[in-house]
Amino acid sequence: MTKTMIIPATQKAALLTAFGKDIEIQYDYPVPAVADLTPGQCLVRLDVSGVCHSDLHIQRGEFRAIPTFPFIGGHEGIGTIVALSPGTQATLLADIGRRVGIKWLADACTKCELCRTGYEPLCTSSKLSGYTTNGTFSEYVVAAINHVVPIPDNVDSKAAVSILCAGLTVYKGLKVSNTKVGNWVVIPGAGGGLGHLAIQYAVAMGLRVLAIDTGAEKKRMCLEVGAEKWIDFRESADVVKDVVEACDGRGPHAALITSPSGIAYDNAIMYLRPTGTLVCVAMASPEYSLRSPVGLIIGKSLTIVGSVLGNLQDAIEALDLVARKKVKTHFSTRKLEEINDVFQELHSGQLVGRAVIQF
């Protein structure tokens, strides 16, 4: 691979300057200098960036950490490595000219117990793309070579970029759902960015899927990508009853919540069959807490699992299923200048599938 690439002095970038404010587009934002990269870092020229619901939560100030303003958001990106930090050696996965992905976990210590046991996203020294370090809403981004993700050659960047957070999140959530082939899994928010990918990963794992969302367009997409049954929560007079009846009259074995709705979490406790598992991946509103009776959780021997992101191996597995045509992202291509419009569509629930920004 070539070891020299032309790197401009400035770039186009989208900056958040305060919580609750629209994102500002700058056309002359400085590109990080190669000389300023620290050991183990690389500079990536991005081709695309995904837009995640978590980006909206960050913009609205709904996460705990307080970033340093202004900062560049975004945590799903794919591009080409154009430089390595001085003194850093290339690896099999990271070299100049290699196409790689940027996920939310930008870096971690790799030495603590959590890192050693595959829970790098929980490392107390972790850095998060687009939140505690600049992210992918820009043409260039700094990345740690130990955390970039190799992109399969036969997968288009726009088709793969949403896997780096949305796909990775639901794939890992399904891995910890205590399900086996033939089990029912309910996916509230199934027509959204996470949900439509979750349907496909679940089907690839041999699970039967009941999709919950609203609207004819989302129903069509959910059934097309593999959901066996569908419930429109706006049309249902009793979602809990309808879910139980749809899943053999006993309820599902698991519920993977991909909707930022507190009601979706409370309903799941009610409709899960005994020994079922509630997998929490979607961020509900900050003031929400589970309101389900503890006695019901005990009486049904339910398991409640929180799952945040996934590690590098999870990302490689999730992308492999895309490469093998088992999973396909439904997306619309947008410009960086449309980022505030995309956020509004996310907030109103109008966005079907994912939005992908092309630089």
mmCIF file of N, CA and C in Angstrom, residues 275-326:
data_model
loop_
_atom_site.group_PDB
_atom_site.id
_atom_site.type_symbol
_atom_site.label_atom_id
_atom_site.label_comp_id
_atom_site.label_asym_id
_atom_site.label_seq_id
_atom_site.Cartn_x
_atom_site.Cartn_y
_atom_site.Cartn_z
ATOM 1 N N THR A 275 -39.400 -17.154 32.542
ATOM 2 C CA THR A 275 -37.964 -17.316 32.253
ATOM 3 C C THR A 275 -37.511 -16.474 31.067
ATOM 4 N N GLY A 276 -38.363 -15.555 30.609
ATOM 5 C CA GLY A 276 -37.990 -14.704 29.484
ATOM 6 C C GLY A 276 -36.936 -13.682 29.862
ATOM 7 N N THR A 277 -36.368 -13.035 28.822
ATOM 8 C CA THR A 277 -35.287 -12.069 29.017
ATOM 9 C C THR A 277 -35.628 -10.731 28.379
ATOM 10 N N LEU A 278 -35.504 -9.670 29.158
ATOM 11 C CA LEU A 278 -35.638 -8.307 28.654
ATOM 12 C C LEU A 278 -34.248 -7.759 28.403
ATOM 13 N N VAL A 279 -33.957 -7.402 27.136
ATOM 14 C CA VAL A 279 -32.658 -6.845 26.779
ATOM 15 C C VAL A 279 -32.827 -5.346 26.526
ATOM 16 N N CYS A 280 -32.143 -4.547 27.322
ATOM 17 C CA CYS A 280 -32.259 -3.094 27.255
ATOM 18 C C CYS A 280 -31.099 -2.524 26.438
ATOM 19 N N VAL A 281 -31.416 -1.964 25.264
ATOM 20 C CA VAL A 281 -30.370 -1.325 24.456
ATOM 21 C C VAL A 281 -30.714 0.110 24.087
ATOM 22 N N ALA A 282 -32.010 0.431 23.976
ATOM 23 C CA ALA A 282 -32.409 1.787 23.595
ATOM 24 C C ALA A 282 -32.466 2.682 24.822
ATOM 25 N N MET A 283 -31.993 3.911 24.675
ATOM 26 C CA MET A 283 -32.006 4.882 25.760
ATOM 27 C C MET A 283 -33.376 5.546 25.829
ATOM 28 N N ALA A 284 -34.109 5.314 26.905
ATOM 29 C CA ALA A 284 -35.377 6.001 27.125
ATOM 30 C C ALA A 284 -35.088 7.412 27.644
ATOM 31 N N SER A 285 -36.118 8.202 27.833
ATOM 32 C CA SER A 285 -35.938 9.569 28.323
ATOM 33 C C SER A 285 -35.253 9.548 29.689
ATOM 34 N N PRO A 286 -34.445 10.566 30.015
ATOM 35 C CA PRO A 286 -33.640 10.554 31.239
ATOM 36 C C PRO A 286 -34.451 10.363 32.516
ATOM 37 N N GLU A 287 -35.690 10.835 32.540
ATOM 38 C CA GLU A 287 -36.487 10.762 33.767
ATOM 39 C C GLU A 287 -37.181 9.408 33.935
ATOM 40 N N TYR A 288 -37.050 8.523 32.936
ATOM 41 C CA TYR A 288 -37.767 7.251 32.996
ATOM 42 C C TYR A 288 -37.030 6.234 33.862
ATOM 43 N N SER A 289 -37.790 5.477 34.656
ATOM 44 C CA SER A 289 -37.281 4.330 35.401
ATOM 45 C C SER A 289 -38.278 3.188 35.237
ATOM 46 N N LEU A 290 -37.790 1.952 35.275
ATOM 47 C CA LEU A 290 -38.689 0.802 35.175
ATOM 48 C C LEU A 290 -39.762 0.878 36.256
ATOM 49 N N ARG A 291 -41.006 0.727 35.879
ATOM 50 C CA ARG A 291 -42.116 0.852 36.818
ATOM 51 C C ARG A 291 -42.849 -0.470 37.012
ATOM 52 N N SER A 292 -42.224 -1.552 36.607
ATOM 53 C CA SER A 292 -42.881 -2.855 36.680
ATOM 54 C C SER A 292 -42.791 -3.442 38.081
ATOM 55 N N PRO A 293 -43.814 -4.223 38.497
ATOM 56 C CA PRO A 293 -43.814 -4.819 39.840
ATOM 57 C C PRO A 293 -42.660 -5.813 40.009
ATOM 58 N N VAL A 294 -41.901 -5.647 41.081
ATOM 59 C CA VAL A 294 -40.808 -6.576 41.361
ATOM 60 C C VAL A 294 -41.346 -7.987 41.542
ATOM 61 N N GLY A 295 -42.525 -8.110 42.159
ATOM 62 C CA GLY A 295 -43.121 -9.416 42.371
ATOM 63 C C GLY A 295 -43.361 -10.169 41.069
ATOM 64 N N LEU A 296 -43.692 -9.440 40.004
ATOM 65 C CA LEU A 296 -43.931 -10.072 38.708
ATOM 66 C C LEU A 296 -42.610 -10.563 38.114
ATOM 67 N N ILE A 297 -41.571 -9.764 38.271
ATOM 68 C CA ILE A 297 -40.250 -10.164 37.770
ATOM 69 C C ILE A 297 -39.783 -11.431 38.481
ATOM 70 N N ILE A 298 -39.994 -11.455 39.795
ATOM 71 C CA ILE A 298 -39.606 -12.639 40.571
ATOM 72 C C ILE A 298 -40.487 -13.833 40.212
ATOM 73 N N GLY A 299 -41.791 -13.609 40.190
ATOM 74 C CA GLY A 299 -42.734 -14.689 39.958
ATOM 75 C C GLY A 299 -42.580 -15.356 38.603
ATOM 76 N N LYS A 300 -42.152 -14.582 37.588
ATOM 77 C CA LYS A 300 -41.951 -15.148 36.256
ATOM 78 C C LYS A 300 -40.497 -15.551 36.009
ATOM 79 N N SER A 301 -39.644 -15.377 37.024
ATOM 80 C CA SER A 301 -38.211 -15.706 36.886
ATOM 81 C C SER A 301 -37.608 -15.036 35.655
ATOM 82 N N LEU A 302 -37.874 -13.735 35.513
ATOM 83 C CA LEU A 302 -37.381 -12.995 34.355
ATOM 84 C C LEU A 302 -35.926 -12.563 34.550
ATOM 85 N N THR A 303 -35.261 -12.380 33.439
ATOM 86 C CA THR A 303 -33.902 -11.840 33.432
ATOM 87 C C THR A 303 -33.917 -10.485 32.744
ATOM 88 N N ILE A 304 -33.296 -9.494 33.353
ATOM 89 C CA ILE A 304 -33.164 -8.165 32.743
ATOM 90 C C ILE A 304 -31.696 -7.925 32.466
ATOM 91 N N VAL A 305 -31.368 -7.672 31.195
ATOM 92 C CA VAL A 305 -29.980 -7.520 30.770
ATOM 93 C C VAL A 305 -29.788 -6.138 30.133
ATOM 94 N N GLY A 306 -28.801 -5.423 30.592
ATOM 95 C CA GLY A 306 -28.388 -4.201 29.924
ATOM 96 C C GLY A 306 -27.233 -4.522 28.994
ATOM 97 N N SER A 307 -27.282 -4.003 27.783
ATOM 98 C CA SER A 307 -26.221 -4.284 26.814
ATOM 99 C C SER A 307 -25.831 -2.991 26.126
ATOM 100 N N VAL A 308 -24.571 -2.609 26.277
ATOM 101 C CA VAL A 308 -24.092 -1.374 25.665
ATOM 102 C C VAL A 308 -23.018 -1.697 24.639
ATOM 103 N N LEU A 309 -23.262 -1.278 23.414
ATOM 104 C CA LEU A 309 -22.306 -1.441 22.320
ATOM 105 C C LEU A 309 -21.900 -2.896 22.149
ATOM 106 N N GLY A 310 -20.642 -3.117 21.870
ATOM 107 C CA GLY A 310 -20.081 -4.432 21.633
ATOM 108 C C GLY A 310 -18.592 -4.230 21.403
ATOM 109 N N ASN A 311 -17.828 -5.314 21.464
ATOM 110 C CA ASN A 311 -16.385 -5.161 21.296
ATOM 111 C C ASN A 311 -15.979 -5.349 19.837
ATOM 112 N N LEU A 312 -14.676 -5.337 19.596
ATOM 113 C CA LEU A 312 -14.174 -5.441 18.223
ATOM 114 C C LEU A 312 -14.593 -6.754 17.576
ATOM 115 N N GLN A 313 -14.534 -7.846 18.327
ATOM 116 C CA GLN A 313 -14.934 -9.135 17.762
ATOM 117 C C GLN A 313 -16.409 -9.136 17.395
ATOM 118 N N ASP A 314 -17.254 -8.539 18.232
ATOM 119 C CA ASP A 314 -18.682 -8.433 17.907
ATOM 120 C C ASP A 314 -18.878 -7.663 16.601
ATOM 121 N N ALA A 315 -18.100 -6.580 16.427
ATOM 122 C CA ALA A 315 -18.220 -5.768 15.215
ATOM 123 C C ALA A 315 -17.823 -6.567 13.981
ATOM 124 N N ILE A 316 -16.752 -7.346 14.088
ATOM 125 C CA ILE A 316 -16.306 -8.162 12.957
ATOM 126 C C ILE A 316 -17.359 -9.207 12.612
ATOM 127 N N GLU A 317 -17.964 -9.822 13.622
ATOM 128 C CA GLU A 317 -19.016 -10.817 13.382
ATOM 129 C C GLU A 317 -20.239 -10.169 12.736
ATOM 130 N N ALA A 318 -20.616 -8.993 13.231
ATOM 131 C CA ALA A 318 -21.795 -8.312 12.688
ATOM 132 C C ALA A 318 -21.590 -7.931 11.226
ATOM 133 N N LEU A 319 -20.391 -7.486 10.883
ATOM 134 C CA LEU A 319 -20.087 -7.125 9.495
ATOM 135 C C LEU A 319 -19.998 -8.363 8.608
ATOM 136 N N ASP A 320 -19.557 -9.478 9.172
ATOM 137 C CA ASP A 320 -19.476 -10.714 8.397
ATOM 138 C C ASP A 320 -20.851 -11.144 7.906
ATOM 139 N N LEU A 321 -21.874 -10.964 8.733
ATOM 140 C CA LEU A 321 -23.229 -11.318 8.315
ATOM 141 C C LEU A 321 -23.719 -10.402 7.196
ATOM 142 N N VAL A 322 -23.248 -9.147 7.187
ATOM 143 C CA VAL A 322 -23.566 -8.238 6.080
ATOM 144 C C VAL A 322 -22.858 -8.716 4.817
ATOM 145 N N ALA A 323 -21.586 -9.083 4.959
ATOM 146 C CA ALA A 323 -20.812 -9.545 3.811
ATOM 147 C C ALA A 323 -21.413 -10.802 3.199
ATOM 148 N N ARG A 324 -22.058 -11.626 4.036
ATOM 149 C CA ARG A 324 -22.665 -12.875 3.557
ATOM 150 C C ARG A 324 -24.134 -12.692 3.180
ATOM 151 N N LYS A 325 -24.555 -11.431 3.029
ATOM 152 C CA LYS A 325 -25.893 -11.088 2.525
ATOM 153 C C LYS A 325 -27.020 -11.521 3.451
ATOM 154 N N LYS A 326 -26.723 -11.697 4.727
ATOM 155 C CA LYS A 326 -27.749 -12.043 5.701
ATOM 156 C C LYS A 326 -28.428 -10.805 6.278
#
